[in-house]
mmCIF file of C-alpha atoms in Angstrom:
data_model
loop_
_atom_site.group_PDB
_atom_site.id
_atom_site.type_symbol
_atom_site.label_atom_id
_atom_site.label_comp_id
_atom_site.label_asym_id
_atom_site.label_seq_id
_atom_site.Cartn_x
_atom_site.Cartn_y
_atom_site.Cartn_z
ATOM 1 C CA MET A 831 -19.687 -54.597 36.416
ATOM 2 C CA THR A 832 -21.177 -54.028 32.991
ATOM 3 C CA PRO A 833 -24.619 -52.388 32.664
ATOM 4 C CA GLU A 834 -26.107 -55.739 31.647
ATOM 5 C CA ASN A 835 -24.887 -57.324 34.889
ATOM 6 C CA ARG A 836 -26.084 -54.616 37.246
ATOM 7 C CA ARG A 837 -28.416 -55.733 39.983
ATOM 8 C CA VAL A 838 -30.160 -52.368 39.948
ATOM 9 C CA GLN A 839 -30.551 -50.144 36.874
ATOM 10 C CA ARG A 840 -29.344 -46.553 36.934
ATOM 11 C CA PHE A 841 -31.276 -43.681 35.515
ATOM 12 C CA VAL A 842 -29.941 -40.328 34.436
ATOM 13 C CA LYS A 843 -31.085 -37.737 36.925
ATOM 14 C CA ARG A 844 -29.569 -34.490 38.105
ATOM 15 C CA LEU A 845 -30.179 -34.040 41.824
ATOM 16 C CA ALA A 846 -28.509 -31.563 44.148
ATOM 17 C CA VAL A 847 -26.011 -33.230 46.486
ATOM 18 C CA THR A 848 -23.962 -31.719 49.286
ATOM 19 C CA VAL A 849 -20.752 -33.433 50.374
ATOM 20 C CA ARG A 850 -18.936 -31.596 53.139
ATOM 21 C CA ASP A 851 -19.896 -28.015 52.243
ATOM 22 C CA MET A 852 -19.657 -28.552 48.491
ATOM 23 C CA ASP A 853 -22.764 -28.139 46.340
ATOM 24 C CA LEU A 854 -22.562 -30.881 43.713
ATOM 25 C CA TYR A 855 -24.989 -32.865 41.568
ATOM 26 C CA THR A 856 -25.692 -36.429 40.514
ATOM 27 C CA THR A 857 -25.258 -37.598 36.943
ATOM 28 C CA ASN A 858 -27.195 -40.795 37.593
ATOM 29 C CA VAL A 859 -28.876 -42.507 40.513
ATOM 30 C CA SER A 860 -30.228 -45.926 41.432
ATOM 31 C CA ALA A 861 -31.587 -47.653 44.500
ATOM 32 C CA SER A 862 -28.080 -48.890 45.296
ATOM 33 C CA GLY A 863 -25.954 -45.821 44.589
ATOM 34 C CA MET A 864 -25.259 -42.719 42.567
ATOM 35 C CA GLN A 865 -22.601 -40.989 40.539
ATOM 36 C CA ILE A 866 -21.679 -37.422 41.442
ATOM 37 C CA ALA A 867 -19.744 -34.828 39.457
ATOM 38 C CA VAL A 868 -17.030 -32.803 41.192
ATOM 39 C CA PRO A 869 -15.149 -29.908 39.574
ATOM 40 C CA ALA A 870 -11.476 -30.895 39.190
ATOM 41 C CA MET A 871 -10.317 -27.755 41.018
ATOM 42 C CA ARG A 872 -12.295 -28.825 44.133
ATOM 43 C CA MET A 873 -11.206 -32.473 44.348
ATOM 44 C CA PHE A 874 -8.587 -31.632 46.986
ATOM 45 C CA GLU A 875 -11.463 -30.863 49.393
ATOM 46 C CA LEU A 876 -12.473 -34.533 49.297
ATOM 47 C CA THR A 877 -9.000 -35.995 49.930
ATOM 48 C CA THR A 878 -9.871 -37.330 53.398
ATOM 49 C CA ASP A 879 -13.131 -38.897 52.186
ATOM 50 C CA LEU A 880 -11.464 -40.469 49.156
ATOM 51 C CA GLU A 881 -8.637 -41.920 51.231
ATOM 52 C CA ALA A 882 -11.168 -43.425 53.661
ATOM 53 C CA ARG A 883 -13.350 -44.485 50.678
ATOM 54 C CA LEU A 884 -16.369 -43.176 52.618
ATOM 55 C CA MET A 885 -18.528 -40.111 52.104
ATOM 56 C CA ASN A 886 -21.583 -38.616 53.770
ATOM 57 C CA ALA A 887 -23.935 -37.077 51.244
ATOM 58 C CA ASN A 888 -27.103 -35.019 51.557
ATOM 59 C CA ILE A 889 -29.286 -35.576 48.506
ATOM 60 C CA THR A 890 -32.120 -33.157 47.758
ATOM 61 C CA LEU A 891 -35.060 -34.920 46.123
ATOM 62 C CA PRO A 892 -37.434 -33.087 43.755
ATOM 63 C CA ASN A 893 -40.011 -32.762 46.573
ATOM 64 C CA ARG A 894 -37.352 -30.708 48.426
ATOM 65 C CA ARG A 895 -36.847 -33.428 51.044
ATOM 66 C CA CYS A 896 -33.241 -34.054 51.987
ATOM 67 C CA VAL A 897 -31.953 -37.612 52.320
ATOM 68 C CA THR A 898 -28.699 -38.250 54.182
ATOM 69 C CA ALA A 899 -26.641 -41.297 53.202
ATOM 70 C CA THR A 900 -23.285 -42.763 54.099
ATOM 71 C CA CYS A 901 -21.667 -44.003 50.900
ATOM 72 C CA GLN A 902 -18.713 -46.152 49.942
ATOM 73 C CA VAL A 903 -16.552 -44.820 47.111
ATOM 74 C CA ALA A 904 -16.632 -47.332 44.248
ATOM 75 C CA TYR A 905 -14.560 -45.422 41.678
ATOM 76 C CA VAL A 906 -13.163 -42.033 40.711
ATOM 77 C CA SER A 907 -12.777 -41.140 37.053
ATOM 78 C CA GLN A 908 -11.688 -37.889 35.434
ATOM 79 C CA TYR A 909 -13.974 -36.624 32.691
ATOM 80 C CA GLY A 910 -12.891 -33.306 31.198
ATOM 81 C CA ASP A 911 -12.817 -30.584 33.848
ATOM 82 C CA GLU A 912 -14.569 -32.688 36.452
ATOM 83 C CA TYR A 913 -14.318 -35.993 38.235
ATOM 84 C CA LEU A 914 -17.083 -38.547 38.362
ATOM 85 C CA ILE A 915 -17.311 -40.412 41.647
ATOM 86 C CA GLY A 916 -19.333 -43.598 41.909
ATOM 87 C CA LEU A 917 -20.884 -44.131 45.331
ATOM 88 C CA HIS A 918 -22.647 -47.170 46.803
ATOM 89 C CA PHE A 919 -25.221 -46.431 49.487
ATOM 90 C CA MET A 920 -24.305 -48.094 52.780
ATOM 91 C CA ASN A 921 -26.929 -46.654 55.119
ATOM 92 C CA PHE A 922 -29.389 -43.807 55.425
ATOM 93 C CA LEU A 923 -30.478 -41.516 58.204
ATOM 94 C CA ASP A 924 -34.047 -42.109 59.389
ATOM 95 C CA ASP A 925 -36.403 -43.105 56.533
ATOM 96 C CA GLY A 926 -34.080 -41.826 53.801
ATOM 97 C CA PHE A 927 -33.952 -45.121 51.916
ATOM 98 C CA GLN A 928 -37.763 -45.333 51.714
ATOM 99 C CA GLN A 929 -37.903 -41.718 50.494
ATOM 100 C CA LEU A 930 -35.321 -42.485 47.821
ATOM 101 C CA LEU A 931 -37.227 -45.602 46.692
ATOM 102 C CA ARG A 932 -40.495 -43.631 46.455
ATOM 103 C CA PHE A 933 -38.753 -40.974 44.372
ATOM 104 C CA ILE A 934 -37.251 -43.581 42.015
ATOM 105 C CA GLU A 935 -40.537 -45.425 41.604
ATOM 106 C CA ASN A 936 -42.457 -42.210 40.904
ATOM 107 C CA ASP A 937 -39.834 -40.600 38.673
ATOM 108 C CA ALA A 938 -38.212 -43.523 36.872
ATOM 109 C CA GLY A 939 -40.555 -46.435 37.366
ATOM 110 C CA PRO A 940 -40.414 -49.769 39.151
ATOM 111 C CA LYS A 941 -37.824 -51.285 36.808
ATOM 112 C CA PHE A 942 -35.196 -49.102 38.525
ATOM 113 C CA LEU A 943 -35.961 -50.476 41.998
ATOM 114 C CA PRO A 944 -34.042 -53.363 43.539
ATOM 115 C CA ALA A 945 -35.472 -56.808 42.970
ATOM 116 C CA PRO A 946 -37.576 -57.986 45.903
ATOM 117 C CA LYS A 947 -35.888 -60.466 48.172
ATOM 118 C CA ARG A 948 -36.927 -64.018 47.562
ATOM 119 C CA VAL A 949 -39.149 -65.426 50.241
ATOM 120 C CA ARG A 950 -38.553 -69.041 51.079
ATOM 121 C CA THR A 951 -41.656 -71.028 51.496
ATOM 122 C CA ALA A 952 -41.714 -74.200 53.480
ATOM 123 C CA SER A 953 -42.920 -77.198 51.603
ATOM 124 C CA LEU A 954 -45.345 -79.458 53.353
ATOM 125 C CA SER A 955 -44.798 -83.189 53.018
ATOM 126 C CA SER A 956 -47.571 -85.641 53.631
#
């Protein structure tokens, strides 16, 4: 999907992320997913997750709150001495999604939030 076709914009933000016991970081984040950077020499530690195309990630927001998300692996791409892994959020523990949305709105602005769902209104006929 090209950037122009994305449903939700990404913004460049470095947040601490823990996957398994690996301390990693995001290169960008959105309301629908994130991209994380993994040193090439540590990729073998994620073999099981990559084969299953699922990862559990703990994301530390700037307010020091930790958000836990289950993510689907969208892509893996080597970039120099690290790999970039694109992850789509599938579900969050507790109120993690609301915390993430508040962070995005406060840090990046409302244009980076998902579009509100359309509400169907019933038309009245006379």
